[in-house]
Coordinates of C-alpha atoms in Angstrom, one line a residue:
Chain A
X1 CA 12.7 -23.0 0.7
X2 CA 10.4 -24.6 3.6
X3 CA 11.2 -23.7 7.0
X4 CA 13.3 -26.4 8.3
X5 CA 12.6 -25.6 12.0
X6 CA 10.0 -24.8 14.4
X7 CA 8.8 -22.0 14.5
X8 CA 11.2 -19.2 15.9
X9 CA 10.9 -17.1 18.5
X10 CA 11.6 -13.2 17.7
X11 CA 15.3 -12.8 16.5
X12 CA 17.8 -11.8 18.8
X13 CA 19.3 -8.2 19.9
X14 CA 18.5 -5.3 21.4
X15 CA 14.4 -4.6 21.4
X16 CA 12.5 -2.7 19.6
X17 CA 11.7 0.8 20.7
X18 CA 8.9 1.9 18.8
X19 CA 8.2 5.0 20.0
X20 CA 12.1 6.5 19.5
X21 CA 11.7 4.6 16.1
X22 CA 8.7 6.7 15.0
X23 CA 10.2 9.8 16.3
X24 CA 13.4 9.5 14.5
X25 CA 12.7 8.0 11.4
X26 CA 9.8 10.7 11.1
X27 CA 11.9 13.4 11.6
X28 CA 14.8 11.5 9.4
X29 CA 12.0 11.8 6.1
X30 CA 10.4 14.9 7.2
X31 CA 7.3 13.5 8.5
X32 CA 5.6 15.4 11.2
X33 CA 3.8 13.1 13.2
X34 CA 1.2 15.1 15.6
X35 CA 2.0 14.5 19.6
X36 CA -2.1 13.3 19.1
X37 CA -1.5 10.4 16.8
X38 CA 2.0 9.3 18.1
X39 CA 0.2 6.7 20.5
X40 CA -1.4 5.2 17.7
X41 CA 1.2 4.8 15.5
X42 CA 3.5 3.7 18.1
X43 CA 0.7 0.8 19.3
X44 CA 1.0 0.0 15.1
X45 CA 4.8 -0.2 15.1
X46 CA 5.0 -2.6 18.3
X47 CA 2.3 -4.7 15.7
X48 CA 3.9 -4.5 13.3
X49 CA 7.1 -5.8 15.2
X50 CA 5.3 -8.5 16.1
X51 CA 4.7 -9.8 12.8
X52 CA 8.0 -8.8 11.9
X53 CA 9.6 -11.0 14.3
X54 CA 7.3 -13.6 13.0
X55 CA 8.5 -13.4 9.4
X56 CA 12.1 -13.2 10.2
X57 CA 11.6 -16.4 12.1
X58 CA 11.7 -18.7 8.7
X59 CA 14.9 -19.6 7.7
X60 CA 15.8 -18.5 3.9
X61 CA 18.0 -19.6 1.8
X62 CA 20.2 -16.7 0.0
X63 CA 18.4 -18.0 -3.3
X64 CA 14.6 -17.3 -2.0
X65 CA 14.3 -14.1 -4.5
X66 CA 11.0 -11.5 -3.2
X67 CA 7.8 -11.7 -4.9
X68 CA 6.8 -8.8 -6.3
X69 CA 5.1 -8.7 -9.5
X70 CA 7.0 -7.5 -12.3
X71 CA 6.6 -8.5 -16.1
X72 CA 9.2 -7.1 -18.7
X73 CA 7.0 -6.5 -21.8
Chain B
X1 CA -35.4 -11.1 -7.8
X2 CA -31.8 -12.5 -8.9
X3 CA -29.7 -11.6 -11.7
X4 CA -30.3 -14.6 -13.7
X5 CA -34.1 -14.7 -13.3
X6 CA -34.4 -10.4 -14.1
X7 CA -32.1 -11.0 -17.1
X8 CA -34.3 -13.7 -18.4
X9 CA -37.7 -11.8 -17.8
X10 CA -36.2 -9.0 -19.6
X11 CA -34.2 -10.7 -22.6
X12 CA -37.9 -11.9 -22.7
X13 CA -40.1 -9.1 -22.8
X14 CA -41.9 -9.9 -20.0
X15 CA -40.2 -7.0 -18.2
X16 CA -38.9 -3.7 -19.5
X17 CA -35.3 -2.5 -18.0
X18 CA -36.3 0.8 -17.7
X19 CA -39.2 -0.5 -15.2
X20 CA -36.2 -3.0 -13.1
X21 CA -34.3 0.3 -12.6
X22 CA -37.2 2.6 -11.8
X23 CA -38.6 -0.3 -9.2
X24 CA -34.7 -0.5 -8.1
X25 CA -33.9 3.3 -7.7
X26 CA -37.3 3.3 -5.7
X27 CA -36.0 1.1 -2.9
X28 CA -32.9 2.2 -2.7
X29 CA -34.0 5.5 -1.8
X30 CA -36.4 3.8 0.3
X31 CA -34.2 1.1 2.3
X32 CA -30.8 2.5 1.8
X33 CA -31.0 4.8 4.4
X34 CA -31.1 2.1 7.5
X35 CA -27.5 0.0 6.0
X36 CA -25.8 3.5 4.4
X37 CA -24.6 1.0 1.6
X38 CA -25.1 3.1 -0.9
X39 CA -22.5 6.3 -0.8
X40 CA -23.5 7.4 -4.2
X41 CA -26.7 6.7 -6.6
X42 CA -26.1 7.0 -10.1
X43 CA -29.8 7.3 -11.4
X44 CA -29.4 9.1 -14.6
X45 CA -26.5 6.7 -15.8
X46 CA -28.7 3.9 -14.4
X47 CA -31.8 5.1 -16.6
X48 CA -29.4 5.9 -20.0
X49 CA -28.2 2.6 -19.6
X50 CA -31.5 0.8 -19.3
X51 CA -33.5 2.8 -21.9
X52 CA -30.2 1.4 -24.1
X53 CA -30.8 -2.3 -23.3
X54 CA -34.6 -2.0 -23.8
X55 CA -33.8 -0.2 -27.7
X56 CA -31.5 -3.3 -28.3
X57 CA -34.1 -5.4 -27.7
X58 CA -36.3 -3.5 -29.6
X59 CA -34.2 -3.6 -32.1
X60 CA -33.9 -7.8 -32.1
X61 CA -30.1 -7.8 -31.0
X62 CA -28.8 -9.2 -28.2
X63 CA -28.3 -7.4 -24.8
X64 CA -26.1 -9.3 -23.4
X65 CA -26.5 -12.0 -21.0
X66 CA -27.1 -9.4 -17.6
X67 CA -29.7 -7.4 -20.0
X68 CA -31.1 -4.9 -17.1
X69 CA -29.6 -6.6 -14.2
X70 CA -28.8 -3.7 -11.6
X71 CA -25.2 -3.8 -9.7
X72 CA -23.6 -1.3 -7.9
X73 CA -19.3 -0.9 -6.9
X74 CA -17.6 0.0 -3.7
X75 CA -16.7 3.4 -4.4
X76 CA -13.2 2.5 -5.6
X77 CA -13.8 1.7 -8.8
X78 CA -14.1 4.4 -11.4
X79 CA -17.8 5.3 -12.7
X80 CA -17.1 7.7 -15.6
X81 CA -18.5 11.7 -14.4
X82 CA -18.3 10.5 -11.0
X83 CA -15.5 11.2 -8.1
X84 CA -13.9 7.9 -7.3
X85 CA -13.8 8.8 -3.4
X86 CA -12.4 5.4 -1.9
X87 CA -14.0 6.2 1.1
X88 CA -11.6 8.9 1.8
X89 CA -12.6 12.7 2.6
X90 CA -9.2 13.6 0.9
X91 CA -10.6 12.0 -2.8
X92 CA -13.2 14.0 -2.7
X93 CA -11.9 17.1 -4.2
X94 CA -10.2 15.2 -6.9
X95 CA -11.6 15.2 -10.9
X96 CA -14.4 13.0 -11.8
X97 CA -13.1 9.8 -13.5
X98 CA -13.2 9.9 -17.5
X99 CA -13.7 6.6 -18.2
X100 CA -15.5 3.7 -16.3
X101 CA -13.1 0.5 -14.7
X102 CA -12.5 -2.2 -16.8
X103 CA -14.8 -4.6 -15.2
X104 CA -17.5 -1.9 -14.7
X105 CA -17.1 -1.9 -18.7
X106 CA -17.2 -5.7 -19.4
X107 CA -20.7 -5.4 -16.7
X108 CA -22.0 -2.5 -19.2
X109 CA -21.2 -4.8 -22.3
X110 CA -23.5 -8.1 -20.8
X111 CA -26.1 -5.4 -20.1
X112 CA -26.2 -4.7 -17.2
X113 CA -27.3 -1.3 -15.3
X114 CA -24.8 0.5 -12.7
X115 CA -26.8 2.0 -9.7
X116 CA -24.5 3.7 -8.2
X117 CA -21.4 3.3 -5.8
X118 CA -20.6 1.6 -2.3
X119 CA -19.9 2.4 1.3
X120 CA -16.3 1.1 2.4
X121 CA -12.9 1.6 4.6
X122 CA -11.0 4.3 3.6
X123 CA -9.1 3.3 1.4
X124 CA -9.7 0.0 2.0
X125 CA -7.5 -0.2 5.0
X126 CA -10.4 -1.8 7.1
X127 CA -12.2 -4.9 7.8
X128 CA -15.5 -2.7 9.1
X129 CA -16.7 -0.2 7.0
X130 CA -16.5 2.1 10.1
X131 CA -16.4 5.0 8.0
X132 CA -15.7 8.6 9.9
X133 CA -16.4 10.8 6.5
X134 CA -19.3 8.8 4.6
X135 CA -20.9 7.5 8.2
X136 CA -20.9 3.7 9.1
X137 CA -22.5 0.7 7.0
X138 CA -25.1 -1.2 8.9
X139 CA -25.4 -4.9 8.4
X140 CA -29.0 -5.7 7.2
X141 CA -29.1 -8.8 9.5
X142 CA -29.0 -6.7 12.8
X143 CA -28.7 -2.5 12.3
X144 CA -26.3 -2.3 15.4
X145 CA -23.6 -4.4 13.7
X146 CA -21.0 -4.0 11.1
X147 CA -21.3 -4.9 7.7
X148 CA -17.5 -6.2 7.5
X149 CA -15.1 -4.7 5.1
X150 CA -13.8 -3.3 3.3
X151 CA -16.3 -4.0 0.9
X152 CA -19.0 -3.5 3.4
X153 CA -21.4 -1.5 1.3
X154 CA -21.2 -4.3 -1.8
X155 CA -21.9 -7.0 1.1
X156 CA -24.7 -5.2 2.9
X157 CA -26.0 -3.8 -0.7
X158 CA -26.2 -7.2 -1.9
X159 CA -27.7 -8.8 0.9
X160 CA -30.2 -6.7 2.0
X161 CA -31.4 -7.1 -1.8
X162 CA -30.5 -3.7 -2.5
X163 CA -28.9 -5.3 -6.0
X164 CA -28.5 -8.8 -7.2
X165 CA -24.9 -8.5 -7.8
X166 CA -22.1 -6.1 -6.6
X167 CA -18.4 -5.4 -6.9
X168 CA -16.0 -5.3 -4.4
X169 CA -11.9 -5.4 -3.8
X170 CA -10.2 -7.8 -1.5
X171 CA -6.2 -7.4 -0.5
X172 CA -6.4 -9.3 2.8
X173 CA -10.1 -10.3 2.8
X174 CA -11.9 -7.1 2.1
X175 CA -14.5 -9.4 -0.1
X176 CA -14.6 -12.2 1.9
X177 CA -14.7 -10.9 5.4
X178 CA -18.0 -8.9 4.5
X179 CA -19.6 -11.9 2.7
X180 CA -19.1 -14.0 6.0
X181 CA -20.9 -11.6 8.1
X182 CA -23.8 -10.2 5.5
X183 CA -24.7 -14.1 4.8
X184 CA -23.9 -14.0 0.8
X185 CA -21.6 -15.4 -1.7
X186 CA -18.2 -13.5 -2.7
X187 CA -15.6 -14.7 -4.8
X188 CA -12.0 -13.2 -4.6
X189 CA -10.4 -14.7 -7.8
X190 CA -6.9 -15.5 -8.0
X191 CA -4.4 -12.8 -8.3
X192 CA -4.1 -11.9 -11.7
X193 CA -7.4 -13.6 -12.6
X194 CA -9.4 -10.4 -13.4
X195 CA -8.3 -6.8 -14.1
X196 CA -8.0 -4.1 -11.7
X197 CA -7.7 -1.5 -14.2
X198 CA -9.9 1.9 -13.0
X199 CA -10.1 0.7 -9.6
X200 CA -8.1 2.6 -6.6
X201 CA -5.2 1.1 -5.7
X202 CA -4.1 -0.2 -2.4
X203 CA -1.4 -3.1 -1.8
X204 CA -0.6 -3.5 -5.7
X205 CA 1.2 -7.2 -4.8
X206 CA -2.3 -8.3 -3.2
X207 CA -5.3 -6.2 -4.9
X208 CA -8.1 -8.3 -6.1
X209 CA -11.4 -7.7 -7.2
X210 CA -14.4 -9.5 -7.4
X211 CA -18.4 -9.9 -7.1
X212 CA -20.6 -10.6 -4.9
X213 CA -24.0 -12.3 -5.0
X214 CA -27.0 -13.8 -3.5
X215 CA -26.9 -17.1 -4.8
X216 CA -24.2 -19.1 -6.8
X217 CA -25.5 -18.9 -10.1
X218 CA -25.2 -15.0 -10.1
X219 CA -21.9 -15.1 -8.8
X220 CA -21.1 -17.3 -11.7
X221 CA -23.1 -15.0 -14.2
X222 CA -21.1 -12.3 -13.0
X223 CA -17.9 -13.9 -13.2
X224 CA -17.9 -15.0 -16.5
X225 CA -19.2 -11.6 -17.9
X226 CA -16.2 -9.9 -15.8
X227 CA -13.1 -11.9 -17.2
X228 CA -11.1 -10.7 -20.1
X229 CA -8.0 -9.6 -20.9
X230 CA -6.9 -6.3 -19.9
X231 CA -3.5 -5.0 -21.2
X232 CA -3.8 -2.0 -18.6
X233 CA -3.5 -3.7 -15.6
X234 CA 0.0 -5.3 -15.4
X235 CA -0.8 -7.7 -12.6
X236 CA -3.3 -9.8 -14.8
X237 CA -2.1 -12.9 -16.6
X238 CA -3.4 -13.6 -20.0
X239 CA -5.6 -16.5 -20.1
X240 CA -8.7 -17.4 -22.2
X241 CA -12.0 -16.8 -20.5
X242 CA -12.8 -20.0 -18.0
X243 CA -16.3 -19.4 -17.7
X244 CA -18.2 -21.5 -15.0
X245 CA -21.6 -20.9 -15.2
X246 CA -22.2 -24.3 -17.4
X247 CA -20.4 -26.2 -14.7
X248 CA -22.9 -25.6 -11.9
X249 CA -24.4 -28.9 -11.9
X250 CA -21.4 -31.1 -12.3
X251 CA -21.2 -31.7 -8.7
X252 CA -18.4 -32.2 -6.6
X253 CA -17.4 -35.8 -7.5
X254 CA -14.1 -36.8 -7.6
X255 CA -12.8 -34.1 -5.7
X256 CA -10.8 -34.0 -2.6
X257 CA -11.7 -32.3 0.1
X258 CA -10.2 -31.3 3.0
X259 CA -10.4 -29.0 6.6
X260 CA -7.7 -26.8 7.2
X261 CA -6.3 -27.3 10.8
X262 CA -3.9 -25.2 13.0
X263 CA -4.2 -21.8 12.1
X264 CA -7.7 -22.1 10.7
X265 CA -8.7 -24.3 13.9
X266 CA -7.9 -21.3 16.2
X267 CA -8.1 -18.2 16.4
X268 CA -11.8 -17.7 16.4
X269 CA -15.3 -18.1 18.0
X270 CA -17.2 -22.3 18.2
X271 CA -19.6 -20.5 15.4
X272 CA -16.6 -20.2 12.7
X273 CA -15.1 -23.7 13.4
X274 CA -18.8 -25.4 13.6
X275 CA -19.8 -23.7 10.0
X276 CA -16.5 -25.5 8.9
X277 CA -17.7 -28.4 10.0
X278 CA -21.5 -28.3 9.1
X279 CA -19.9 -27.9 5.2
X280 CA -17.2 -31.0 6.1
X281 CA -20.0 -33.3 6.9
X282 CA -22.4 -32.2 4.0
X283 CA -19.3 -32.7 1.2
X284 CA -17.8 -36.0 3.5
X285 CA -14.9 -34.4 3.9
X286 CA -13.1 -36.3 6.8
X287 CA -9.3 -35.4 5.9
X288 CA -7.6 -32.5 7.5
X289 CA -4.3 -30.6 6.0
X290 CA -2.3 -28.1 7.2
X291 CA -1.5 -25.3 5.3
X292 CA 1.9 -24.8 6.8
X293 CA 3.1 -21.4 8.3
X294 CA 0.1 -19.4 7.9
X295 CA 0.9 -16.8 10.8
X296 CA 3.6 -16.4 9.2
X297 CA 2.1 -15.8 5.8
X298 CA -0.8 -13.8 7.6
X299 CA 2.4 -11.8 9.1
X300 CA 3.9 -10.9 6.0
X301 CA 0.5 -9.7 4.3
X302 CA 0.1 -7.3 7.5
X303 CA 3.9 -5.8 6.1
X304 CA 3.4 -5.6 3.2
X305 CA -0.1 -3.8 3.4
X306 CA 1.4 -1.7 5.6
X307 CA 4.3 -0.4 3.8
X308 CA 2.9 -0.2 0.5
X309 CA -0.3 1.7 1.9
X310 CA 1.9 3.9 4.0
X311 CA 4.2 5.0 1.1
X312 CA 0.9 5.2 -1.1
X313 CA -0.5 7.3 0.9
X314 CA 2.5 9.5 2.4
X315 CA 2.3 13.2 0.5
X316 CA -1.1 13.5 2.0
X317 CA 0.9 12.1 5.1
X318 CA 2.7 14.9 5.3
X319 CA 0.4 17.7 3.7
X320 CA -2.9 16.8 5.3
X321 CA -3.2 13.8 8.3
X322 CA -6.2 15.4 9.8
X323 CA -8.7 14.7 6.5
X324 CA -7.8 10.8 7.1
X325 CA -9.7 8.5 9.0
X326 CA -9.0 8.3 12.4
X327 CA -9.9 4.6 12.1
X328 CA -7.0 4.5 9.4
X329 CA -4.6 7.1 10.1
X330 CA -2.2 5.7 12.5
X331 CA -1.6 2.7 10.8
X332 CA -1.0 4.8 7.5
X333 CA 1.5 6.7 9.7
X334 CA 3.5 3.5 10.4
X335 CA 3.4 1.9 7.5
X336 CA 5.2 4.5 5.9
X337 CA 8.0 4.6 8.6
X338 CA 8.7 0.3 8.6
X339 CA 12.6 -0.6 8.6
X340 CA 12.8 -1.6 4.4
X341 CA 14.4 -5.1 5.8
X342 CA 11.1 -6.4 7.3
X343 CA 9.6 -5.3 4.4
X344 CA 11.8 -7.5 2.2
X345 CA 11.9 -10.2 4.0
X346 CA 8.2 -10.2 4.0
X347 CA 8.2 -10.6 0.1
X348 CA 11.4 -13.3 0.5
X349 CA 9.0 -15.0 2.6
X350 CA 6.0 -14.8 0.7
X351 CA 7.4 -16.7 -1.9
X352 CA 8.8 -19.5 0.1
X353 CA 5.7 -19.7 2.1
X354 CA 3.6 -20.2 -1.4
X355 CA 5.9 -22.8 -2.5
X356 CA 5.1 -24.9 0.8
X357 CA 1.5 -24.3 0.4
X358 CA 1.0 -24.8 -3.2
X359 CA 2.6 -28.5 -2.6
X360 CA -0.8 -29.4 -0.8
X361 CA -3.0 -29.3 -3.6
X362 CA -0.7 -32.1 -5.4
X363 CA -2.6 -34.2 -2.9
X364 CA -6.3 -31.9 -2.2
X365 CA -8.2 -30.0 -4.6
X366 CA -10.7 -27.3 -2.1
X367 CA -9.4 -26.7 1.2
X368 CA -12.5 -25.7 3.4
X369 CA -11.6 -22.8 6.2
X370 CA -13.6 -20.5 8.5
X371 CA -14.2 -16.9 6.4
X372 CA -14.5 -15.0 9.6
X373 CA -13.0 -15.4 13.1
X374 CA -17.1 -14.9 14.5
X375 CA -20.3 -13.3 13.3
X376 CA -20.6 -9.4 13.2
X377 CA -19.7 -8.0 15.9
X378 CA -21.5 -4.3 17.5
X379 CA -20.6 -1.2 15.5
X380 CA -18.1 0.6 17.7
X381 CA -16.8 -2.6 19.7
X382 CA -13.2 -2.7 19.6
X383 CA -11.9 -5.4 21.3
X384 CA -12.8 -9.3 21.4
X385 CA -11.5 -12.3 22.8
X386 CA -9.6 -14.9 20.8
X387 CA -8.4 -17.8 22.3
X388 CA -8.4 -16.7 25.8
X389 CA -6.7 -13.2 25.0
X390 CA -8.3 -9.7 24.6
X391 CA -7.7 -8.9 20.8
X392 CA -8.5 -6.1 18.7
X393 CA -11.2 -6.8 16.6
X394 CA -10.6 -5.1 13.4
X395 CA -6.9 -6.7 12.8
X396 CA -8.4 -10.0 14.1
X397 CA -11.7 -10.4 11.6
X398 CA -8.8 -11.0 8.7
X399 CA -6.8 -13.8 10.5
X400 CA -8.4 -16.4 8.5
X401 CA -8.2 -14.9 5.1
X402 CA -4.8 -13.3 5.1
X403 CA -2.9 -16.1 4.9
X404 CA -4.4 -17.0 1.8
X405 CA -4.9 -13.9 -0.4
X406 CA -1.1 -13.1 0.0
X407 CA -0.4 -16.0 -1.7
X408 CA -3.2 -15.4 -4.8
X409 CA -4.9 -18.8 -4.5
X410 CA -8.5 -18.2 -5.6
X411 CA -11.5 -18.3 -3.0
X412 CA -15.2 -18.3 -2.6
X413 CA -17.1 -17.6 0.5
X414 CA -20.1 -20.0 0.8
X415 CA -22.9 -18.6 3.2
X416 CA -24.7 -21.2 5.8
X417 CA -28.2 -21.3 5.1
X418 CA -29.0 -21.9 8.6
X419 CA -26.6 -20.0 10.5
X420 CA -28.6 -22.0 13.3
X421 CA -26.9 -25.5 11.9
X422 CA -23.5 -23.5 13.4
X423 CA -25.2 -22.4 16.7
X424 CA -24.3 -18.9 15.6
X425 CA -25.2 -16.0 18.2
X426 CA -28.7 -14.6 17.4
X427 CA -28.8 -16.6 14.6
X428 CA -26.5 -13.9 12.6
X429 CA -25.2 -15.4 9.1
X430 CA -21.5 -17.0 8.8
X431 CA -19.6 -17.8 5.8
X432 CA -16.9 -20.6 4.7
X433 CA -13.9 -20.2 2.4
X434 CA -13.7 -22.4 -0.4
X435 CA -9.9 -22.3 -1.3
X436 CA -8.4 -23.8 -4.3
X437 CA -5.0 -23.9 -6.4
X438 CA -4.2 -21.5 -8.5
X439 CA -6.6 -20.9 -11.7
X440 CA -9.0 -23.7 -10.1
X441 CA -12.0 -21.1 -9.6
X442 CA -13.8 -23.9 -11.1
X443 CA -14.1 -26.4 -8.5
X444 CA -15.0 -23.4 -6.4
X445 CA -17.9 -23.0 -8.3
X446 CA -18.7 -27.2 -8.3
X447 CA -18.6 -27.8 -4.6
X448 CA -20.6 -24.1 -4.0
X449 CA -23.3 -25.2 -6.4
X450 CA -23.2 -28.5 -4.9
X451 CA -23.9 -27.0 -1.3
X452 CA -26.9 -24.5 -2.5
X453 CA -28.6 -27.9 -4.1
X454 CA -28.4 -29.9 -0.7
X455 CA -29.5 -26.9 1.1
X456 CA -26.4 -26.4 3.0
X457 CA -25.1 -23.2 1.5
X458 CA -27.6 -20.0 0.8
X459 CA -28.3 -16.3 2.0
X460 CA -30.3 -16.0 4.8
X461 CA -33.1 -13.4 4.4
X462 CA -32.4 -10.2 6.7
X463 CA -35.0 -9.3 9.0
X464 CA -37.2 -6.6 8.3

């Protein structure tokens, strides 16, 4: 479905740490992130929050399925 | 000399193909060296494959309709005997590929002559062709400025004259964001439209790939000799051929034509908005639509991109992050540590947001939107500013085309022939994005040709 509102501002609750995100969820899979690239991939996480907070800003309905690509042949 | 006039001379005997490769090799290894387009010449496969077009003509068959036209690939695409690096130091150690890509194929069967392989992003996470491993492509308009990416090489290959026609991928602009800022056509077809079969993968929901040219009538030549149906790449939908090449000169009549507003009216440099606009008033386009959401569209691209190239990519993740990129690393890194909800909610999204858009063309048939936020900017310079705000440049140069390859609609970039009619800086080339419904390539083509005949649309000539 269309979004039936304005836009939305970011969703509500508590913010997102990016930095304790990428430490834990890299240790949680094994990935070693080197102290040298943490900044980096922190500065991509709060991005990526960013746009996150964008596209959880319009409204779906429990019928709006993904859109993968998938063909059973 | 263009693809359609080499191909003629030499389906005519007034040139050999053997002679177009020799004279081609030549300046590559003569010119290459100030854009670095070229990662990779393939000379002997270049010379088999002429000396084969020249014996079918000598034998009175037919050799195709690109007999002895030289192209050359971003380096992604498989050349059989050759290394598909994918502009990555990592690929470099991997077996050569044993068979070409499909469309590298269908190119071989219309006779054409593969010189070699193309600078790019590592792995095509880029918008610069800032490449730490294979060195940095130039733009051939102005040697201190990027090419664009992540096709930069095919751009810069292209327009320096390097080749009449290359290949390049696009998943959030990769072809069109180089075309803008190297002055030349590109088409990204729609999703599905051609196979990606033999060609390194990157976000499988949003890969493309497509050609670029000089002028419109290549572009078309090359299009039609790349479609076909490709059982190995389970993206691509099985249509008959659409060729457009015979519909050059039907003109744009009857078509409605629009400029995007919102989105496309911000978010960029006077330059990008007055090319718009010089295109508007040659068509007489006076109505303006918004395609609705596209942040948020643009937004969900950046996800998905993300996650997908960051779980592509994560055993090297782990085993080796030094051998990347720095310029791609980090965001590599992240992608393969986003929450799985945005993720999905990105692909919920997606669909919705393609349903609202796809509703506009009931009413519209081309939408016309900037290509490019601004013109190239220096190798090296990192930041911009966008609408009053200090932005990051290479995220930024795809926040015009994003919002519409994550939906598949079908696009070609048209070049301004007087980058001066857009009050560009130093007169550097711009490009436009001609965006249509899905499977409509062929209006694309219509109003393009349309353009190149009023002498709107064309590729500048590089300096030097």
């Amino acid at each position: 479905m269309a979004p039936s509102a304005p836009a939305a501002g970011p969703p509500q609750g508590p913010a997102f740490d990016a930095a304790a995100h990428a430490r834990e969820t890299a240790r949680l899979i094994g990935l070693e992130i080197a102290p040298a690239h943490l900044p980096g991939v922190v500065a991509n996480l709060q991005l990526a929050a960013q746009m996150a907070a964008l596209v959880q800003g319009w409204p779906l309905d429990i019928t709006d399925e993904p859109a993968p690509v998938f063909v059973a042949r | 000399m263009s693809a359609a006039a080499t191909a003629a001379a030499i389906r005519s005997r007034q040139l050999r193909a053997a002679e177009v490769t020799e004279a081609a090799l030549a300046d590559i290894a003569a010119r290459n060296p100030r854009t670095h387009a070229f990662t990779e010449v393939t000379a002997a496969r270049a010379r088999a494959e002429a000396a084969a077009v020249d014996a079918t003509i000598a034998a009175g068959r037919d050799p195709g309709p690109l007999a002895g036209v030289p192209y050359a690939v971003k380096n992604l695409f498989n050349l059989e005997g050759v290394t598909t690096r994918a502009g990555a130091k990592i690929e470099r150690g991997r077996p050569a590929a044993a068979r070409d890509a499909f469309l590298v194929r269908r190119l071989r069967a219309a006779g054409a002559v593969c010189l070699g392989a193309l600078n790019m992003d590592e792995y095509a996470y880029g918008f610069t062709t800032e490449n730490a491993h294979d060195g940095d492509c130039r733009n051939p308009h102005d040697l201190t400025r990027i090419a664009g990416g992540s096709s930069g090489g095919s751009a810069a290959a292209a327009a320096d004259g390097l080749v009449p026609l290359a290949l390049g991928s696009d998943t959030n602009g990769s072809i069109r964001v180089p075309a803008s800022l190297c002055g030349i056509y590109g088409l990204k077809p729609s999703y599905g439209r051609l196979s990606r079969q033999g060609s390194y993968p990157f976000v499988a929901a949003l890969d493309h790939l497509g050609p670029f040219a000089r002028d419109i009538a290549d572009l078309a030549l090359a299009y039609d000799a790349l479609q076909g149906f490709d059982a190995e790449d389970p993206a691509q939908q099985r249509r008959d051929a659409e060729p457009v090449s015979g519909l050059l000169g039907a003109g744009p009549g009857g078509l409605r034509i629009a400029v995007a507003d919102d989105h496309f009216a911000r978010n960029g440099h006077a330059e990008a908005f007055a090319a718009v606009a010089v295109l508007a008033r040659a068509l007489g386009a006076t109505r303006r639509v918004t395609i609705p959401e596209a942040a948020r569209g643009r937004a969900a691209a950046f996800l998905i991109t993300m996650a997908e190239g960051g779980q592509l990519h994560l055993p090297d993740l782990r085993d080796r992050p030094g051998d990347f990129d720095p310029g791609t690393r980090d965001r590599f890194l992240a992608g393969a540590l986003l929450p799985a909800g945005w993720v999905v909610q990105a692909q919920r999204m997606r669909a919705a947001y393609r349903a609202a858009v796809l509703a506009l063309f009931d009413s519209v048939d081309v939408i016309l939107a900037p290509a490019t936020p601004f013109v190239a900017p220096p190798l090296g310079q990192a930041m911009t500013e966008l609408d009053g705000r200090i932005l990051p440049i290479r995220p930024n140069l795809g926040v015009h085309t994003q919002p519409i390859s994550c939906i598949g609609l079908p696009v070609l970039v048209v070049p301004l022939a007087d980058p001066a009619a857009a009050g560009t800086p130093h007169n550097l080339p711009i490009g436009v994005q001609l965006i249509a419904a899905p499977w409509r390539e062929d209006v694309l083509f219509r109003v393009a040709a349309a353009l190149e005949r009023a002498g709107i649309a064309g590729a500048p000539q590089p300096l030097g």
